């Protein structure tokens, strides 16, 4: 089994706590040796995932929580953002945003779901589970890596 450290934080589902997690992800990524650009990408992606959870998972009068987990591996950082609010139809959301095809132009980007588009553009790997609430698992590799257009393959550019 691969050895890793796991850090878990829970915040109230309120926008004012997003900055706390941005600072946390910045500290963890900096300690691991990520570049400034990668740290900024991580901060944007994690902020978008948390903002989506805060905005869409709970009603304003609910006292919901968002759980954030950091899996610190030797070669990558995995960040999990989970809420226990209402789930959504991932296929429907992905169908309404884009572009996801390499042949489509960024000018065709549709409104709504921009956060999910940004997360997928900034991270090396993104997995979403919406069986019970929504769990977004984002992976950023420490070394310079690339993901193919279809997201199925990761190749090292060194």
CSV table of N, CA and C in Angstrom, one decimal:
chain,number,residue,atom,x,y,z
A,1,UNK,N,0.8,-1.2,0.0
A,1,UNK,CA,0.0,0.0,0.0
A,1,UNK,C,0.9,1.2,0.0
A,2,UNK,N,0.5,2.2,-0.8
A,2,UNK,CA,1.3,3.4,-0.9
A,2,UNK,C,1.1,4.3,0.3
A,3,UNK,N,2.2,4.8,0.9
A,3,UNK,CA,2.2,5.6,2.1
A,3,UNK,C,1.9,7.0,1.8
A,4,UNK,N,1.0,7.6,2.6
A,4,UNK,CA,0.6,9.0,2.4
A,4,UNK,C,0.1,9.6,3.7
A,5,UNK,N,0.2,10.9,3.8
A,5,UNK,CA,-0.4,11.6,5.0
A,5,UNK,C,-1.8,12.1,4.6
A,6,UNK,N,-2.7,12.1,5.5
A,6,UNK,CA,-4.0,12.6,5.3
A,6,UNK,C,-4.4,13.7,6.3
A,7,UNK,N,-4.8,14.8,5.7
A,7,UNK,CA,-5.3,15.9,6.5
A,7,UNK,C,-6.8,16.1,6.2
A,8,UNK,N,-7.6,16.2,7.2
A,8,UNK,CA,-9.0,16.5,7.0
A,8,UNK,C,-9.5,17.7,7.8
A,9,UNK,N,-10.3,18.5,7.1
A,9,UNK,CA,-10.8,19.7,7.7
A,9,UNK,C,-12.3,19.8,7.4
A,10,UNK,N,-13.1,20.3,8.4
A,10,UNK,CA,-14.5,20.5,8.1
A,10,UNK,C,-14.8,22.0,8.4
A,11,UNK,N,-15.5,22.6,7.4
A,11,UNK,CA,-15.9,24.0,7.6
A,11,UNK,C,-17.4,24.1,7.5
A,12,UNK,N,-18.0,25.1,8.1
A,12,UNK,CA,-19.4,25.4,7.8
A,12,UNK,C,-19.6,25.7,6.3
A,13,UNK,N,-20.7,25.4,5.8
A,13,UNK,CA,-21.0,25.6,4.4
A,13,UNK,C,-21.3,27.1,4.2
A,14,UNK,N,-20.3,27.9,4.4
A,14,UNK,CA,-20.4,29.4,4.3
A,14,UNK,C,-19.3,29.9,3.4
A,15,UNK,N,-19.6,30.9,2.6
A,15,UNK,CA,-18.5,31.4,1.7
A,15,UNK,C,-17.3,32.0,2.4
A,16,UNK,N,-17.6,32.6,3.6
A,16,UNK,CA,-16.5,33.2,4.3
A,16,UNK,C,-15.4,32.3,4.7
A,17,UNK,N,-15.6,30.9,4.7
A,17,UNK,CA,-14.6,30.0,5.1
A,17,UNK,C,-13.8,29.4,3.9
A,18,UNK,N,-14.1,29.8,2.7
A,18,UNK,CA,-13.4,29.4,1.5
A,18,UNK,C,-11.9,29.8,1.6
A,19,UNK,N,-11.7,31.0,2.0
A,19,UNK,CA,-10.3,31.6,2.2
A,19,UNK,C,-9.5,30.8,3.1
A,20,UNK,N,-10.1,30.2,4.2
A,20,UNK,CA,-9.3,29.4,5.1
A,20,UNK,C,-8.7,28.2,4.4
A,21,UNK,N,-9.6,27.6,3.6
A,21,UNK,CA,-9.1,26.4,2.9
A,21,UNK,C,-8.1,26.8,1.8
A,22,UNK,N,-8.3,27.9,1.1
A,22,UNK,CA,-7.3,28.4,0.1
A,22,UNK,C,-5.9,28.5,0.8
A,23,UNK,N,-5.9,29.1,2.0
A,23,UNK,CA,-4.6,29.2,2.7
A,23,UNK,C,-4.0,27.8,3.1
A,24,UNK,N,-4.9,26.9,3.5
A,24,UNK,CA,-4.4,25.6,3.8
A,24,UNK,C,-3.9,24.8,2.7
A,25,UNK,N,-4.6,24.9,1.5
A,25,UNK,CA,-4.0,24.2,0.3
A,25,UNK,C,-2.7,24.8,-0.1
A,26,UNK,N,-2.6,26.1,0.0
A,26,UNK,CA,-1.4,26.8,-0.4
A,26,UNK,C,-0.2,26.3,0.5
A,27,UNK,N,-0.5,26.2,1.8
A,27,UNK,CA,0.6,25.8,2.8
A,27,UNK,C,1.0,24.3,2.5
A,28,UNK,N,0.0,23.5,2.3
A,28,UNK,CA,0.3,22.0,2.0
A,28,UNK,C,1.1,21.9,0.7
A,29,UNK,N,0.7,22.6,-0.3
A,29,UNK,CA,1.3,22.5,-1.6
A,29,UNK,C,2.7,23.1,-1.6
A,30,UNK,N,2.9,24.2,-0.9
A,30,UNK,CA,4.2,24.8,-0.8
A,30,UNK,C,5.2,23.9,0.0
A,31,UNK,N,4.7,23.3,1.0
A,31,UNK,CA,5.5,22.3,1.8
A,31,UNK,C,6.0,21.1,0.9
A,32,UNK,N,5.1,20.7,0.0
A,32,UNK,CA,5.4,19.6,-0.9
A,32,UNK,C,6.4,20.0,-2.0
A,33,UNK,N,6.5,21.3,-2.3
A,33,UNK,CA,7.4,21.7,-3.4
A,33,UNK,C,6.8,22.1,-4.7
A,34,UNK,N,5.5,22.3,-4.7
A,34,UNK,CA,4.8,22.7,-5.9
A,34,UNK,C,5.3,24.1,-6.3
A,35,UNK,N,5.2,24.3,-7.6
A,35,UNK,CA,5.6,25.7,-8.2
A,35,UNK,C,4.5,26.7,-7.8
A,36,UNK,N,4.9,27.9,-7.9
A,36,UNK,CA,3.9,29.0,-7.7
A,36,UNK,C,2.7,28.9,-8.5
A,37,UNK,N,2.9,28.6,-9.8
A,37,UNK,CA,1.8,28.4,-10.8
A,37,UNK,C,0.9,27.3,-10.4
A,38,UNK,N,1.5,26.2,-10.0
A,38,UNK,CA,0.7,25.0,-9.6
A,38,UNK,C,-0.1,25.3,-8.3
A,39,UNK,N,0.5,26.0,-7.4
A,39,UNK,CA,-0.2,26.4,-6.2
A,39,UNK,C,-1.4,27.3,-6.5
A,40,UNK,N,-1.2,28.2,-7.4
A,40,UNK,CA,-2.3,29.1,-7.8
A,40,UNK,C,-3.4,28.3,-8.5
A,41,UNK,N,-3.1,27.3,-9.3
A,41,UNK,CA,-4.1,26.4,-9.9
A,41,UNK,C,-4.8,25.6,-8.9
A,42,UNK,N,-4.1,25.1,-7.9
A,42,UNK,CA,-4.8,24.3,-6.8
A,42,UNK,C,-5.7,25.2,-6.0
A,43,UNK,N,-5.3,26.4,-5.7
A,43,UNK,CA,-6.2,27.3,-5.0
A,43,UNK,C,-7.5,27.6,-5.7
A,44,UNK,N,-7.4,27.9,-7.0
A,44,UNK,CA,-8.5,28.2,-7.8
A,44,UNK,C,-9.5,27.0,-7.9
A,45,UNK,N,-8.9,25.8,-8.2
A,45,UNK,CA,-9.7,24.6,-8.3
A,45,UNK,C,-10.4,24.2,-7.0
A,46,UNK,N,-9.7,24.3,-5.9
A,46,UNK,CA,-10.3,23.9,-4.6
A,46,UNK,C,-11.3,25.0,-4.2
A,47,UNK,N,-11.1,26.2,-4.5
A,47,UNK,CA,-12.0,27.3,-4.2
A,47,UNK,C,-13.3,27.1,-5.0
A,48,UNK,N,-13.2,26.7,-6.3
A,48,UNK,CA,-14.4,26.5,-7.1
A,48,UNK,C,-15.2,25.3,-6.6
A,49,UNK,N,-14.5,24.2,-6.2
A,49,UNK,CA,-15.2,23.0,-5.7
A,49,UNK,C,-15.9,23.4,-4.4
A,50,UNK,N,-15.3,24.1,-3.5
A,50,UNK,CA,-15.9,24.5,-2.2
A,50,UNK,C,-17.1,25.4,-2.5
A,51,UNK,N,-16.9,26.4,-3.3
A,51,UNK,CA,-17.9,27.4,-3.6
A,51,UNK,C,-19.1,26.7,-4.2
A,52,UNK,N,-18.9,25.7,-5.1
A,52,UNK,CA,-20.0,24.9,-5.6
A,52,UNK,C,-20.8,24.2,-4.5
A,53,UNK,N,-20.0,23.6,-3.6
A,53,UNK,CA,-20.7,22.9,-2.5
A,53,UNK,C,-21.5,23.9,-1.6
A,54,UNK,N,-20.9,25.0,-1.3
A,54,UNK,CA,-21.6,26.0,-0.5
A,54,UNK,C,-22.8,26.6,-1.2
A,55,UNK,N,-22.7,26.8,-2.5
A,55,UNK,CA,-23.8,27.4,-3.2
A,55,UNK,C,-24.9,26.4,-3.5
A,56,UNK,N,-24.6,25.2,-3.9
A,56,UNK,CA,-25.6,24.3,-4.4
A,56,UNK,C,-26.0,23.2,-3.5
A,57,UNK,N,-25.3,22.9,-2.5
A,57,UNK,CA,-25.6,21.7,-1.7
A,57,UNK,C,-26.6,21.9,-0.6
A,58,UNK,N,-26.7,23.1,-0.1
A,58,UNK,CA,-27.6,23.3,1.0
A,58,UNK,C,-28.5,24.5,0.8
A,59,UNK,N,-29.6,24.6,1.5
A,59,UNK,CA,-30.5,25.8,1.5
A,59,UNK,C,-29.8,26.8,2.4
A,60,UNK,N,-30.1,28.1,2.1
A,60,UNK,CA,-29.4,29.1,2.9
A,60,UNK,C,-29.6,29.0,4.4
A,61,UNK,N,-30.8,28.5,4.8
A,61,UNK,CA,-31.1,28.3,6.2
A,61,UNK,C,-30.5,27.1,6.9
A,62,UNK,N,-29.9,26.2,6.0
A,62,UNK,CA,-29.3,24.9,6.6
A,62,UNK,C,-28.0,25.2,7.2
A,63,UNK,N,-27.6,24.4,8.2
A,63,UNK,CA,-26.3,24.4,8.8
A,63,UNK,C,-25.4,23.3,8.3
A,64,UNK,N,-25.2,23.3,7.0
A,64,UNK,CA,-24.4,22.2,6.4
A,64,UNK,C,-22.9,22.4,6.6
A,65,UNK,N,-22.2,21.3,6.4
A,65,UNK,CA,-20.7,21.3,6.5
A,65,UNK,C,-20.1,20.9,5.1
A,66,UNK,N,-18.9,21.3,4.9
A,66,UNK,CA,-18.1,20.8,3.8
A,66,UNK,C,-16.9,20.2,4.3
A,67,UNK,N,-16.6,19.0,3.9
A,67,UNK,CA,-15.4,18.3,4.4
A,67,UNK,C,-14.3,18.3,3.3
A,68,UNK,N,-13.1,18.7,3.7
A,68,UNK,CA,-12.0,18.8,2.7
A,68,UNK,C,-10.9,17.9,3.2
A,69,UNK,N,-10.4,17.0,2.4
A,69,UNK,CA,-9.4,16.1,2.7
A,69,UNK,C,-8.2,16.3,1.8
A,70,UNK,N,-7.0,16.3,2.4
A,70,UNK,CA,-5.8,16.4,1.6
A,70,UNK,C,-5.0,15.1,1.7
A,71,UNK,N,-4.8,14.4,0.6
A,71,UNK,CA,-4.0,13.2,0.6
A,71,UNK,C,-2.6,13.6,0.0
A,72,UNK,N,-1.6,13.6,0.9
A,72,UNK,CA,-0.3,14.1,0.6
A,72,UNK,C,0.6,12.8,0.3
A,73,UNK,N,0.9,12.6,-1.0
A,73,UNK,CA,1.7,11.5,-1.5
A,73,UNK,C,3.1,12.1,-1.9
A,74,UNK,N,4.0,11.2,-2.1
A,74,UNK,CA,5.4,11.6,-2.5
A,74,UNK,C,5.3,12.3,-3.9
A,75,UNK,N,4.4,12.0,-4.8
A,75,UNK,CA,4.4,12.6,-6.1
A,75,UNK,C,3.2,13.4,-6.5
A,76,UNK,N,2.2,13.5,-5.6
A,76,UNK,CA,1.0,14.2,-5.9
A,76,UNK,C,0.2,14.6,-4.7
A,77,UNK,N,-0.7,15.5,-4.9
A,77,UNK,CA,-1.6,16.0,-3.9
A,77,UNK,C,-3.0,15.6,-4.4
A,78,UNK,N,-3.8,14.9,-3.5
A,78,UNK,CA,-5.2,14.7,-3.8
A,78,UNK,C,-6.0,15.5,-2.9
A,79,UNK,N,-7.0,16.2,-3.4
A,79,UNK,CA,-7.8,17.0,-2.6
A,79,UNK,C,-9.3,16.6,-2.8
A,80,UNK,N,-9.9,16.2,-1.7
A,80,UNK,CA,-11.3,15.8,-1.8
A,80,UNK,C,-12.2,16.9,-1.1
A,81,UNK,N,-13.3,17.2,-1.8
A,81,UNK,CA,-14.2,18.2,-1.3
A,81,UNK,C,-15.6,17.4,-1.3
A,82,UNK,N,-16.2,17.3,-0.1
A,82,UNK,CA,-17.4,16.5,0.0
A,82,UNK,C,-18.5,17.3,0.8
A,83,UNK,N,-19.7,17.3,0.3
A,83,UNK,CA,-20.8,17.8,1.0
A,83,UNK,C,-21.8,16.7,1.1
A,84,UNK,N,-22.8,16.9,1.9
A,84,UNK,CA,-23.9,15.9,2.1
A,84,UNK,C,-25.2,16.5,1.7
A,85,UNK,N,-25.2,17.5,0.8
A,85,UNK,CA,-26.4,18.1,0.3
A,85,UNK,C,-26.9,17.3,-0.8
A,86,UNK,N,-27.8,17.9,-1.6
A,86,UNK,CA,-28.4,17.3,-2.7
A,86,UNK,C,-27.4,17.0,-3.8
A,87,UNK,N,-27.5,15.8,-4.5
A,87,UNK,CA,-26.6,15.5,-5.6
A,87,UNK,C,-27.2,16.1,-6.9
A,88,UNK,N,-26.4,16.0,-7.9
A,88,UNK,CA,-26.9,16.5,-9.2
A,88,UNK,C,-26.6,15.4,-10.3
A,89,UNK,N,-27.2,15.6,-11.4
A,89,UNK,CA,-26.9,14.7,-12.6
A,89,UNK,C,-25.7,15.2,-13.3
A,90,UNK,N,-24.6,14.5,-13.1
A,90,UNK,CA,-23.3,14.9,-13.6
A,90,UNK,C,-23.3,15.0,-15.2
A,91,UNK,N,-24.0,14.0,-15.8
A,91,UNK,CA,-24.1,14.0,-17.2
A,91,UNK,C,-24.8,15.2,-17.8
A,92,UNK,N,-25.8,15.6,-17.1
A,92,UNK,CA,-26.6,16.8,-17.5
A,92,UNK,C,-25.7,18.1,-17.3
A,93,UNK,N,-25.0,18.2,-16.2
A,93,UNK,CA,-24.2,19.3,-16.0
A,93,UNK,C,-23.0,19.4,-17.0
A,94,UNK,N,-22.4,18.3,-17.3
A,94,UNK,CA,-21.3,18.3,-18.2
A,94,UNK,C,-21.8,18.6,-19.6
A,95,UNK,N,-23.0,18.2,-19.9
A,95,UNK,CA,-23.6,18.4,-21.2
A,95,UNK,C,-23.9,19.9,-21.4
A,96,UNK,N,-24.1,20.6,-20.3
A,96,UNK,CA,-24.5,22.0,-20.5
A,96,UNK,C,-23.3,23.0,-20.4
A,97,UNK,N,-22.1,22.4,-20.2
A,97,UNK,CA,-20.9,23.3,-20.1
A,97,UNK,C,-19.9,22.8,-21.2
A,98,UNK,N,-18.8,23.5,-21.2
A,98,UNK,CA,-17.8,23.0,-22.2
A,98,UNK,C,-16.8,24.1,-22.4
A,99,UNK,N,-16.0,24.0,-23.4
A,99,UNK,CA,-15.9,22.9,-24.3
A,99,UNK,C,-15.2,21.7,-23.7
A,100,UNK,N,-15.6,20.6,-24.0
A,100,UNK,CA,-14.9,19.4,-23.6
A,100,UNK,C,-14.2,18.6,-24.8
A,101,UNK,N,-14.5,19.0,-26.0
A,101,UNK,CA,-13.9,18.4,-27.1
A,101,UNK,C,-12.8,19.3,-27.6
A,102,UNK,N,-11.6,18.7,-27.9
A,102,UNK,CA,-10.5,19.5,-28.4
A,102,UNK,C,-10.8,20.3,-29.6
A,103,UNK,N,-11.7,20.0,-30.4
A,103,UNK,CA,-12.0,20.7,-31.6
A,103,UNK,C,-12.9,21.9,-31.3
A,104,UNK,N,-13.5,22.0,-30.1
A,104,UNK,CA,-14.4,23.2,-29.8
A,104,UNK,C,-13.5,24.3,-29.3
A,105,UNK,N,-14.0,25.5,-29.6
A,105,UNK,CA,-13.3,26.7,-29.2
A,105,UNK,C,-13.8,27.2,-27.9
A,106,UNK,N,-12.8,27.9,-27.1
A,106,UNK,CA,-13.2,28.4,-25.8
A,106,UNK,C,-14.3,29.4,-25.9
A,107,UNK,N,-14.5,30.0,-27.1
A,107,UNK,CA,-15.5,31.0,-27.3
A,107,UNK,C,-16.9,30.4,-27.2
A,108,UNK,N,-17.0,29.1,-27.3
A,108,UNK,CA,-18.3,28.4,-27.2
A,108,UNK,C,-18.6,28.0,-25.8
A,109,UNK,N,-17.8,28.4,-24.8
A,109,UNK,CA,-18.1,28.1,-23.4
A,109,UNK,C,-19.4,28.7,-23.0
A,110,UNK,N,-20.3,27.8,-22.5
A,110,UNK,CA,-21.6,28.2,-22.1
A,110,UNK,C,-21.6,28.6,-20.6
A,111,UNK,N,-22.6,29.5,-20.3
A,111,UNK,CA,-22.7,29.9,-18.9
A,111,UNK,C,-23.2,28.8,-18.0
A,112,UNK,N,-22.9,28.8,-16.7
A,112,UNK,CA,-23.3,27.8,-15.8
A,112,UNK,C,-22.3,26.6,-15.8
A,113,UNK,N,-21.8,26.2,-14.7
A,113,UNK,CA,-20.9,25.1,-14.7
A,113,UNK,C,-19.5,25.5,-15.0
A,114,UNK,N,-19.2,26.8,-15.0
A,114,UNK,CA,-17.8,27.3,-15.2
A,114,UNK,C,-16.8,26.7,-14.2
A,115,UNK,N,-17.3,26.6,-13.0
A,115,UNK,CA,-16.4,26.1,-11.9
A,115,UNK,C,-15.9,24.7,-12.2
A,116,UNK,N,-16.8,23.8,-12.7
A,116,UNK,CA,-16.4,22.5,-13.0
A,116,UNK,C,-15.4,22.5,-14.2
A,117,UNK,N,-15.7,23.3,-15.2
A,117,UNK,CA,-14.8,23.4,-16.3
A,117,UNK,C,-13.4,23.9,-15.9
A,118,UNK,N,-13.3,24.9,-15.0
A,118,UNK,CA,-12.0,25.3,-14.5
A,118,UNK,C,-11.3,24.2,-13.7
A,119,UNK,N,-12.0,23.5,-12.9
A,119,UNK,CA,-11.4,22.5,-12.1
A,119,UNK,C,-10.8,21.4,-13.0
A,120,UNK,N,-11.5,21.0,-14.0
A,120,UNK,CA,-11.0,20.0,-14.9
A,120,UNK,C,-9.8,20.6,-15.7
A,121,UNK,N,-9.8,21.9,-16.0
A,121,UNK,CA,-8.7,22.5,-16.8
A,121,UNK,C,-7.5,22.6,-16.0
A,122,UNK,N,-7.6,22.9,-14.7
A,122,UNK,CA,-6.4,23.2,-13.8
A,122,UNK,C,-5.8,22.0,-13.1
A,123,UNK,N,-6.6,20.9,-13.0
A,123,UNK,CA,-6.1,19.7,-12.3
A,123,UNK,C,-5.7,18.6,-13.3
A,124,UNK,N,-4.8,17.7,-12.8
A,124,UNK,CA,-4.4,16.6,-13.7
A,124,UNK,C,-5.4,15.5,-13.8
A,125,UNK,N,-6.2,15.4,-12.7
A,125,UNK,CA,-7.3,14.3,-12.7
A,125,UNK,C,-8.4,14.8,-11.8
A,126,UNK,N,-9.6,14.6,-12.3
A,126,UNK,CA,-10.8,14.9,-11.5
A,126,UNK,C,-11.8,13.8,-11.6
A,127,UNK,N,-12.3,13.4,-10.4
A,127,UNK,CA,-13.3,12.4,-10.3
A,127,UNK,C,-14.5,12.9,-9.4
A,128,UNK,N,-15.7,12.7,-9.9
A,128,UNK,CA,-16.8,13.2,-9.1
A,128,UNK,C,-17.8,12.0,-8.8
A,129,UNK,N,-18.2,11.9,-7.6
A,129,UNK,CA,-19.2,10.9,-7.2
A,129,UNK,C,-20.4,11.7,-6.6
A,130,UNK,N,-21.5,11.4,-7.1
A,130,UNK,CA,-22.7,12.1,-6.6
A,130,UNK,C,-23.8,11.1,-6.2
A,131,UNK,N,-23.3,10.0,-5.6
A,131,UNK,CA,-24.3,9.0,-5.1
A,131,UNK,C,-25.0,9.5,-3.8
A,132,UNK,N,-24.3,10.1,-2.9
A,132,UNK,CA,-24.8,10.7,-1.7
A,132,UNK,C,-24.2,12.0,-1.4
A,133,UNK,N,-24.9,13.1,-1.7
A,133,UNK,CA,-24.2,14.4,-1.7
A,133,UNK,C,-23.2,14.4,-3.0
A,134,UNK,N,-22.2,15.2,-2.9
A,134,UNK,CA,-21.3,15.3,-4.0
A,134,UNK,C,-19.9,15.2,-3.4
A,135,UNK,N,-19.0,14.4,-4.0
A,135,UNK,CA,-17.6,14.3,-3.6
A,135,UNK,C,-16.8,14.6,-4.9
A,136,UNK,N,-15.9,15.6,-4.8
A,136,UNK,CA,-15.1,15.9,-5.9
A,136,UNK,C,-13.6,15.6,-5.5
A,137,UNK,N,-13.0,14.7,-6.2
A,137,UNK,CA,-11.6,14.3,-5.9
A,137,UNK,C,-10.7,14.8,-7.0
A,138,UNK,N,-9.8,15.7,-6.6
A,138,UNK,CA,-8.9,16.4,-7.6
A,138,UNK,C,-7.5,16.0,-7.3
A,139,UNK,N,-6.7,15.7,-8.4
A,139,UNK,CA,-5.4,15.3,-8.2
A,139,UNK,C,-4.5,16.2,-9.0
A,140,UNK,N,-3.4,16.6,-8.3
A,140,UNK,CA,-2.4,17.4,-9.0
A,140,UNK,C,-1.0,16.7,-8.7
A,141,UNK,N,-0.3,16.4,-9.8
A,141,UNK,CA,1.0,15.7,-9.7
A,141,UNK,C,2.1,16.7,-9.5
A,142,UNK,N,3.0,16.4,-8.6
A,142,UNK,CA,4.1,17.2,-8.2
A,142,UNK,C,5.1,17.5,-9.4
A,143,UNK,N,5.4,16.4,-10.1
A,143,UNK,CA,6.3,16.6,-11.2
A,143,UNK,C,5.5,17.0,-12.5
A,144,UNK,N,6.2,17.5,-13.4
A,144,UNK,CA,5.6,18.1,-14.6
A,144,UNK,C,5.0,16.9,-15.4
A,145,UNK,N,3.7,16.9,-15.5
A,145,UNK,CA,2.9,15.9,-16.2
A,145,UNK,C,1.9,16.5,-17.1
A,146,UNK,N,1.5,15.8,-18.0
A,146,UNK,CA,0.4,16.2,-18.9
A,146,UNK,C,-0.7,15.2,-19.0
A,147,UNK,N,-1.9,15.6,-19.2
A,147,UNK,CA,-3.0,14.7,-19.4
A,147,UNK,C,-3.5,14.9,-20.8
A,148,UNK,N,-3.8,13.8,-21.4
A,148,UNK,CA,-4.3,13.8,-22.8
A,148,UNK,C,-5.6,14.5,-22.9
A,149,UNK,N,-6.0,14.9,-24.1
A,149,UNK,CA,-7.3,15.6,-24.3
A,149,UNK,C,-8.5,14.8,-23.7
A,150,UNK,N,-8.4,13.5,-23.7
A,150,UNK,CA,-9.6,12.7,-23.2
A,150,UNK,C,-9.4,12.5,-21.7
A,151,UNK,N,-8.4,12.8,-21.1
A,151,UNK,CA,-8.2,12.7,-19.7
A,151,UNK,C,-7.9,11.3,-19.2
A,152,UNK,N,-7.8,10.4,-20.1
A,152,UNK,CA,-7.6,9.0,-19.7
A,152,UNK,C,-6.1,8.6,-19.5
A,153,UNK,N,-5.2,9.4,-20.0
A,153,UNK,CA,-3.8,9.0,-19.9
A,153,UNK,C,-3.0,10.2,-19.3
A,154,UNK,N,-2.0,9.8,-18.6
A,154,UNK,CA,-1.1,10.8,-18.0
A,154,UNK,C,0.3,10.4,-18.6
A,155,UNK,N,1.0,11.4,-19.1
A,155,UNK,CA,2.3,11.2,-19.6
A,155,UNK,C,3.3,12.1,-19.0
A,156,UNK,N,4.5,11.7,-18.7
A,156,UNK,CA,5.5,12.6,-18.1
A,156,UNK,C,6.3,13.3,-19.2
A,157,UNK,N,6.5,14.6,-19.1
A,157,UNK,CA,7.2,15.3,-20.1
A,157,UNK,C,8.7,15.5,-19.8
A,158,UNK,N,9.2,14.8,-18.9
A,158,UNK,CA,10.6,15.0,-18.5
A,158,UNK,C,11.5,14.1,-19.4
